[in-house]
């Protein structure tokens, strides 16, 4: 009787142990499931990290391309500014030439005015000389008139003399 009781207790313990084993196995299975889920989450997270790293690399590539475009544009701006400076230098040279030409024009105008003044002086002298010539011509004509009058008087006087001589001869 005592032995049967031991057997029943032992069987009961075996059943409890089996139940504990089953519970433990269930916990192990649940834990395995959690581990698998966690590993899946880890893989998903790693995949997200890889995607993010890919996006970062793409963004860095875009940044590099943009920086390259910026550098190219800055280079073009510098070239354009250099051309502007060259053009401004040419404009300054042309303005300098214009000032030199204006100076020459003024100098030449001054010479023209001086020459015109000389021409006017020469014309004035010429007019004075012509006036003197006319006066001299007038004097010559006046003197020639006197000579003619004097010659006329001489002829008249000779005529009177001849008449007188004739009168003396025939008296």
Coordinates of N, CA and C in Angstrom, one line a residue:
X1 N 0.8 -1.2 0.0 CA 0.0 0.0 0.0 C 0.9 1.2 0.0
X2 N 1.8 1.2 0.9 CA 2.8 2.3 0.9 C 3.5 2.5 -0.4
X3 N 3.9 1.5 -1.0 CA 4.6 1.4 -2.3 C 3.7 2.0 -3.4
X4 N 2.5 1.7 -3.4 CA 1.6 2.3 -4.4 C 1.5 3.8 -4.3
X5 N 1.4 4.2 -3.0 CA 1.4 5.6 -2.8 C 2.6 6.3 -3.3
X6 N 3.8 5.7 -3.1 CA 5.1 6.2 -3.7 C 5.0 6.3 -5.2
X7 N 4.5 5.2 -5.8 CA 4.4 5.2 -7.2 C 3.5 6.3 -7.7
X8 N 2.4 6.5 -7.1 CA 1.4 7.5 -7.5 C 2.1 8.9 -7.3
X9 N 2.8 9.1 -6.2 CA 3.5 10.4 -6.0 C 4.5 10.5 -7.1
X10 N 5.3 9.5 -7.4 CA 6.3 9.6 -8.4 C 5.7 9.9 -9.7
X11 N 4.6 9.2 -10.0 CA 3.9 9.4 -11.3 C 3.5 10.9 -11.4
X12 N 2.9 11.3 -10.2 CA 2.4 12.7 -10.2 C 3.6 13.7 -10.4
X13 N 4.8 13.4 -9.8 CA 6.0 14.2 -10.0 C 6.4 14.2 -11.4
X14 N 6.4 13.0 -12.0 CA 6.7 12.8 -13.4 C 5.8 13.7 -14.3
X15 N 4.5 13.6 -14.0 CA 3.6 14.4 -14.8 C 3.9 15.9 -14.6
X16 N 4.1 16.3 -13.3 CA 4.5 17.7 -13.1 C 5.7 18.1 -13.8
X17 N 6.7 17.2 -13.7 CA 8.0 17.5 -14.4 C 7.8 17.6 -15.9
X18 N 7.0 16.7 -16.5 CA 6.7 16.8 -17.9 C 6.0 18.1 -18.3
X19 N 5.0 18.4 -17.3 CA 4.3 19.7 -17.5 C 5.3 20.8 -17.5
X20 N 6.3 20.8 -16.5 CA 7.3 21.9 -16.5 C 8.1 21.9 -17.7
X21 N 8.5 20.7 -18.2 CA 9.3 20.5 -19.4 C 8.5 21.1 -20.6
X22 N 7.2 20.8 -20.7 CA 6.4 21.3 -21.8 C 6.3 22.8 -21.7
X23 N 6.1 23.3 -20.4 CA 6.0 24.8 -20.3 C 7.3 25.4 -20.7
X24 N 8.4 24.8 -20.2 CA 9.8 25.3 -20.6 C 10.0 25.3 -22.1
X25 N 9.6 24.2 -22.7 CA 9.7 24.1 -24.1 C 8.9 25.2 -24.8
X26 N 7.7 25.4 -24.2 CA 6.8 26.4 -24.8 C 7.5 27.8 -24.7
X27 N 8.1 28.0 -23.5 CA 8.8 29.3 -23.3 C 10.0 29.4 -24.2
X28 N 10.7 28.3 -24.4 CA 11.8 28.2 -25.4 C 11.3 28.6 -26.8
X29 N 10.2 28.0 -27.2 CA 9.7 28.2 -28.5 C 9.3 29.7 -28.6
X30 N 8.6 30.2 -27.5 CA 8.2 31.6 -27.6 C 9.5 32.5 -27.7
X31 N 10.5 32.2 -26.9 CA 11.8 32.9 -26.9 C 12.4 32.8 -28.3
X32 N 12.4 31.6 -28.9 CA 12.9 31.5 -30.2 C 12.1 32.4 -31.2
X33 N 10.8 32.3 -31.0 CA 10.0 33.2 -31.9 C 10.4 34.7 -31.7
X34 N 10.5 35.1 -30.4 CA 10.9 36.5 -30.1 C 12.3 36.8 -30.8
X35 N 13.2 35.8 -30.6 CA 14.6 36.0 -31.2 C 14.4 36.1 -32.7
X36 N 13.6 35.3 -33.3 CA 13.5 35.4 -34.8 C 12.9 36.7 -35.2
X37 N 11.8 37.1 -34.4 CA 11.2 38.4 -34.7 C 12.3 39.6 -34.5
X38 N 13.1 39.4 -33.4 CA 14.1 40.4 -33.2 C 15.1 40.4 -34.3
X39 N 15.5 39.2 -34.7 CA 16.5 39.1 -35.8 C 15.9 39.7 -37.1
X40 N 14.6 39.5 -37.3 CA 13.9 40.1 -38.4 C 13.9 41.6 -38.3
X41 N 13.6 42.1 -37.1 CA 13.7 43.6 -36.9 C 15.1 44.1 -37.1
X42 N 16.1 43.3 -36.7 CA 17.5 43.7 -36.9 C 17.8 43.8 -38.4
X43 N 17.4 42.8 -39.1 CA 17.6 42.7 -40.5 C 16.9 43.9 -41.2
X44 N 15.6 44.2 -40.8 CA 14.9 45.3 -41.4 C 15.7 46.6 -41.1
X45 N 16.1 46.7 -39.8 CA 16.8 47.9 -39.4 C 18.1 48.1 -40.2
X46 N 18.8 46.9 -40.3 CA 20.1 47.0 -41.1 C 19.8 47.4 -42.6
X47 N 18.7 46.8 -43.1 CA 18.2 47.2 -44.5 C 17.9 48.7 -44.5
X48 N 17.2 49.2 -43.5 CA 17.0 50.7 -43.4 C 18.2 51.5 -43.4
X49 N 19.2 51.0 -42.5 CA 20.5 51.6 -42.4 C 21.2 51.7 -43.8
X50 N 21.2 50.5 -44.5 CA 21.8 50.5 -45.8 C 21.1 51.4 -46.8
X51 N 19.8 51.4 -46.7 CA 19.0 52.4 -47.6 C 19.4 53.8 -47.3
X52 N 19.5 54.1 -45.9 CA 19.8 55.4 -45.5 C 21.2 55.8 -46.0
X53 N 22.2 54.8 -45.8 CA 23.5 55.1 -46.3 C 23.5 55.3 -47.8
X54 N 22.7 54.5 -48.5 CA 22.6 54.7 -50.0 C 22.1 56.2 -50.3
X55 N 21.0 56.6 -49.5 CA 20.5 57.9 -49.7 C 21.5 59.0 -49.4
X56 N 22.3 58.7 -48.3 CA 23.4 59.7 -47.9 C 24.4 59.8 -49.0
X57 N 24.8 58.6 -49.6 CA 25.8 58.6 -50.7 C 25.2 59.4 -51.9
X58 N 24.0 59.1 -52.2 CA 23.3 59.8 -53.3 C 23.3 61.3 -53.1
X59 N 22.9 61.7 -51.9 CA 22.9 63.1 -51.5 C 24.3 63.7 -51.6
X60 N 25.3 63.0 -51.1 CA 26.7 63.5 -51.1 C 27.1 63.6 -52.6
X61 N 26.7 62.7 -53.4 CA 27.0 62.8 -54.9 C 26.3 64.0 -55.5
X62 N 25.0 64.2 -55.1 CA 24.3 65.4 -55.6 C 25.0 66.7 -55.1
X63 N 25.4 66.7 -53.9 CA 26.2 67.9 -53.3 C 27.4 68.1 -54.1
X64 N 28.2 67.0 -54.4 CA 29.4 67.2 -55.1 C 29.2 67.7 -56.5
X65 N 28.1 67.2 -57.2 CA 27.7 67.7 -58.5 C 27.4 69.2 -58.4
X66 N 26.6 69.5 -57.4 CA 26.2 70.9 -57.2 C 27.4 71.8 -57.0
X67 N 28.3 71.4 -56.1 CA 29.5 72.1 -55.9 C 30.3 72.3 -57.2
X68 N 30.4 71.2 -58.0 CA 31.1 71.3 -59.3 C 30.4 72.3 -60.2
X69 N 29.1 72.3 -60.2 CA 28.3 73.3 -61.0 C 28.6 74.7 -60.5
X70 N 28.6 74.9 -59.2 CA 28.9 76.2 -58.6 C 30.3 76.7 -59.0
X71 N 31.3 75.8 -58.9 CA 32.6 76.1 -59.3 C 32.7 76.5 -60.7
X72 N 32.0 75.7 -61.6 CA 32.0 76.1 -63.0 C 31.4 77.5 -63.3
X73 N 30.3 77.7 -62.6 CA 29.6 79.0 -62.8 C 30.5 80.2 -62.2
X74 N 31.1 79.9 -61.1 CA 32.0 80.9 -60.5 C 33.2 81.2 -61.4
X75 N 33.7 80.1 -62.1 CA 34.7 80.3 -63.1 C 34.3 81.1 -64.2
X76 N 33.0 80.9 -64.7 CA 32.5 81.6 -65.8 C 32.3 83.1 -65.4
X77 N 31.8 83.3 -64.2 CA 31.7 84.7 -63.6 C 33.0 85.4 -63.6
X78 N 34.1 84.7 -63.2 CA 35.4 85.3 -63.1 C 35.9 85.6 -64.5
X79 N 35.6 84.7 -65.5 CA 36.0 85.0 -66.9 C 35.3 86.2 -67.4
X80 N 34.0 86.3 -67.1 CA 33.1 87.4 -67.6 C 33.7 88.7 -67.0
X81 N 34.0 88.6 -65.7 CA 34.5 89.9 -65.0 C 35.8 90.3 -65.6
X82 N 36.7 89.2 -66.0 CA 37.9 89.5 -66.7 C 37.7 90.2 -68.0
X83 N 36.7 89.7 -68.8 CA 36.4 90.3 -70.1 C 35.9 91.7 -69.9
X84 N 35.0 91.9 -68.8 CA 34.5 93.3 -68.5 C 35.7 94.2 -68.2
X85 N 36.7 93.8 -67.4 CA 37.8 94.6 -67.1 C 38.6 94.9 -68.4
X86 N 38.8 93.9 -69.3 CA 39.5 94.2 -70.5 C 38.8 95.2 -71.4
X87 N 37.4 95.0 -71.5 CA 36.6 96.0 -72.2 C 36.7 97.4 -71.6
X88 N 36.6 97.5 -70.3 CA 36.8 98.8 -69.6 C 38.1 99.4 -69.9
X89 N 39.2 98.5 -69.9 CA 40.5 99.0 -70.3 C 40.6 99.6 -71.7
X90 N 39.9 98.9 -72.6 CA 39.9 99.4 -74.0 C 39.1 100.7 -74.1
X91 N 38.0 100.8 -73.3 CA 37.2 102.0 -73.3 C 38.1 103.2 -72.8
X92 N 38.8 102.9 -71.7 CA 39.7 104.0 -71.2 C 40.8 104.4 -72.2
X93 N 41.3 103.4 -72.9 CA 42.3 103.7 -74.0 C 41.7 104.6 -75.1
X94 N 40.4 104.2 -75.5 CA 39.7 104.9 -76.5 C 39.5 106.3 -76.1
X95 N 39.0 106.5 -74.8 CA 38.7 107.8 -74.2 C 40.0 108.6 -74.2
X96 N 41.1 108.0 -73.9 CA 42.4 108.7 -73.9 C 42.7 109.2 -75.3
X97 N 42.5 108.3 -76.3 CA 42.7 108.7 -77.7 C 41.8 109.9 -78.1
X98 N 40.6 109.8 -77.7 CA 39.6 110.9 -78.0 C 40.1 112.2 -77.4
X99 N 40.6 112.2 -76.2 CA 41.1 113.4 -75.5 C 42.3 113.9 -76.3
X100 N 43.2 113.0 -76.7 CA 44.4 113.4 -77.5 C 43.9 114.0 -78.8
X101 N 42.9 113.4 -79.5 CA 42.4 113.9 -80.8 C 41.8 115.3 -80.6
X102 N 41.0 115.5 -79.5 CA 40.4 116.8 -79.2 C 41.5 117.8 -79.0
X103 N 42.5 117.4 -78.3 CA 43.6 118.4 -78.1 C 44.2 118.8 -79.4
X104 N 44.5 117.8 -80.3 CA 45.0 118.1 -81.7 C 44.0 119.0 -82.4
X105 N 42.7 118.7 -82.3 CA 41.7 119.5 -83.0 C 41.8 121.0 -82.5
X106 N 41.9 121.1 -81.2 CA 42.0 122.5 -80.6 C 43.3 123.2 -81.1
X107 N 44.4 122.4 -81.1 CA 45.6 123.0 -81.6 C 45.5 123.4 -83.0
X108 N 44.9 122.6 -83.9 CA 44.8 122.9 -85.3 C 43.9 124.1 -85.5
X109 N 42.8 124.2 -84.7 CA 41.8 125.3 -84.8 C 42.6 126.6 -84.4
X110 N 43.4 126.5 -83.4 CA 44.2 127.7 -83.0 C 45.1 128.1 -84.1
X111 N 45.7 127.1 -84.8 CA 46.6 127.5 -86.0 C 45.8 128.1 -87.1
X112 N 44.6 127.5 -87.3 CA 43.7 128.1 -88.4 C 43.4 129.5 -88.1
X113 N 43.0 129.8 -86.8 CA 42.7 131.2 -86.4 C 43.9 132.1 -86.6
X114 N 45.1 131.6 -86.2 CA 46.3 132.4 -86.4 C 46.5 132.7 -87.9
X115 N 46.3 131.7 -88.7 CA 46.5 131.8 -90.2 C 45.5 132.8 -90.7
X116 N 44.2 132.7 -90.3 CA 43.2 133.6 -90.7 C 43.5 135.0 -90.3
X117 N 44.1 135.2 -89.1 CA 44.5 136.5 -88.7 C 45.6 137.0 -89.6
X118 N 46.6 136.2 -89.9 CA 47.6 136.6 -90.8 C 47.1 137.0 -92.2
X119 N 46.1 136.2 -92.7 CA 45.5 136.5 -94.0 C 44.8 137.9 -93.9
X120 N 44.1 138.1 -92.8 CA 43.4 139.4 -92.7 C 44.4 140.5 -92.6
X121 N 45.5 140.3 -91.9 CA 46.6 141.4 -91.8 C 47.1 141.6 -93.2
X122 N 47.4 140.5 -93.9 CA 48.0 140.6 -95.3 C 47.0 141.4 -96.2
X123 N 45.7 141.0 -96.1 CA 44.7 141.7 -96.9 C 44.6 143.2 -96.6
X124 N 44.8 143.5 -95.3 CA 44.8 144.9 -94.8 C 46.0 145.6 -95.5
X125 N 47.1 145.0 -95.4 CA 48.3 145.6 -96.0 C 48.2 145.8 -97.5
X126 N 47.5 144.7 -98.1 CA 47.3 144.8 -99.6 C 46.4 146.0 -99.9
X127 N 45.3 146.1 -99.1 CA 44.4 147.2 -99.3 C 45.1 148.6 -99.2
X128 N 45.9 148.6 -98.1 CA 46.7 149.9 -97.9 C 47.6 150.2 -99.1
X129 N 48.3 149.1 -99.6 CA 49.2 149.3 -100.7 C 48.4 149.7 -101.9
X130 N 47.2 149.1 -102.2 CA 46.4 149.5 -103.3 C 46.0 151.0 -103.2
X131 N 45.6 151.3 -101.9 CA 45.3 152.7 -101.7 C 46.4 153.7 -102.0
X132 N 47.7 153.3 -101.6 CA 48.9 154.1 -101.9 C 49.1 154.2 -103.4
X133 N 48.9 153.0 -104.1 CA 49.0 153.0 -105.6 C 48.0 154.0 -106.2
X134 N 46.8 153.9 -105.7 CA 45.7 154.8 -106.3 C 46.1 156.2 -106.0
X135 N 46.6 156.5 -104.8 CA 47.0 157.9 -104.5 C 48.1 158.3 -105.4
X136 N 49.1 157.4 -105.6 CA 50.3 157.7 -106.5 C 49.8 157.9 -107.9
X137 N 48.8 157.1 -108.4 CA 48.2 157.2 -109.7 C 47.6 158.6 -109.8
X138 N 46.9 158.9 -108.8 CA 46.2 160.2 -108.8 C 47.2 161.4 -108.9
X139 N 48.3 161.3 -108.1 CA 49.4 162.3 -108.2 C 50.0 162.4 -109.6
X140 N 50.2 161.2 -110.1 CA 50.8 161.1 -111.5 C 49.9 161.8 -112.5
X141 N 48.6 161.5 -112.4 CA 47.6 162.1 -113.3 C 47.6 163.6 -113.1
X142 N 47.6 164.0 -111.8 CA 47.6 165.5 -111.5 C 48.8 166.2 -112.1
X143 N 50.0 165.5 -111.9 CA 51.2 166.1 -112.4 C 51.2 166.1 -114.0
X144 N 50.7 165.0 -114.5 CA 50.6 165.0 -116.0 C 49.7 166.1 -116.5
X145 N 48.6 166.3 -115.8 CA 47.7 167.4 -116.2 C 48.5 168.8 -116.1
X146 N 49.2 169.0 -115.0 CA 50.0 170.2 -114.9 C 51.1 170.3 -116.0
X147 N 51.7 169.2 -116.4 CA 52.7 169.2 -117.5 C 52.0 169.6 -118.8
X148 N 50.8 169.0 -119.0 CA 50.1 169.3 -120.2 C 49.7 170.8 -120.3
X149 N 49.2 171.3 -119.1 CA 48.9 172.7 -119.0 C 50.1 173.6 -119.3
X150 N 51.2 173.2 -118.6 CA 52.5 174.0 -118.8 C 52.9 173.9 -120.3
X151 N 52.8 172.8 -120.9 CA 53.2 172.7 -122.3 C 52.3 173.5 -123.2
X152 N 51.0 173.5 -122.8 CA 50.0 174.4 -123.5 C 50.4 175.9 -123.4
X153 N 50.8 176.3 -122.1 CA 51.3 177.6 -121.9 C 52.5 178.0 -122.7
X154 N 53.4 177.0 -122.7 CA 54.7 177.2 -123.5 C 54.3 177.4 -125.0
X155 N 53.4 176.5 -125.5 CA 53.0 176.7 -126.9 C 52.4 178.0 -127.2
X156 N 51.5 178.4 -126.2 CA 50.8 179.8 -126.4 C 51.9 180.9 -126.3
X157 N 52.8 180.7 -125.4 CA 53.9 181.8 -125.3 C 54.7 181.8 -126.5
X158 N 55.1 180.7 -127.1 CA 55.9 180.7 -128.3 C 55.0 181.3 -129.4
X159 N 53.7 181.0 -129.4 CA 52.9 181.6 -130.5 C 52.9 183.1 -130.3
X160 N 52.7 183.6 -129.1 CA 52.8 185.1 -128.9 C 54.1 185.7 -129.3
X161 N 55.1 184.9 -129.0 CA 56.5 185.4 -129.3 C 56.6 185.5 -130.8
X162 N 56.2 184.5 -131.5 CA 56.3 184.5 -133.0 C 55.4 185.6 -133.6
X163 N 54.3 185.8 -133.0 CA 53.4 186.9 -133.4 C 54.1 188.3 -133.2
X164 N 54.7 188.4 -132.1 CA 55.5 189.6 -131.8 C 56.6 189.8 -132.7
X165 N 57.4 188.8 -132.9 CA 58.5 188.8 -133.9 C 58.0 189.2 -135.3
X166 N 56.9 188.6 -135.6 CA 56.4 188.9 -136.9 C 56.0 190.4 -137.0
X167 N 55.4 190.9 -136.0 CA 55.0 192.3 -135.9 C 56.2 193.2 -136.0
X168 N 57.2 192.9 -135.3 CA 58.4 193.7 -135.4 C 59.0 193.7 -136.8
X169 N 59.0 192.6 -137.4 CA 59.6 192.5 -138.7 C 58.9 193.3 -139.7
X170 N 57.6 193.4 -139.7 CA 56.8 194.1 -140.7 C 56.4 195.5 -140.3
X171 N 57.0 196.0 -139.3 CA 56.8 197.4 -139.0 C 57.9 198.3 -139.4

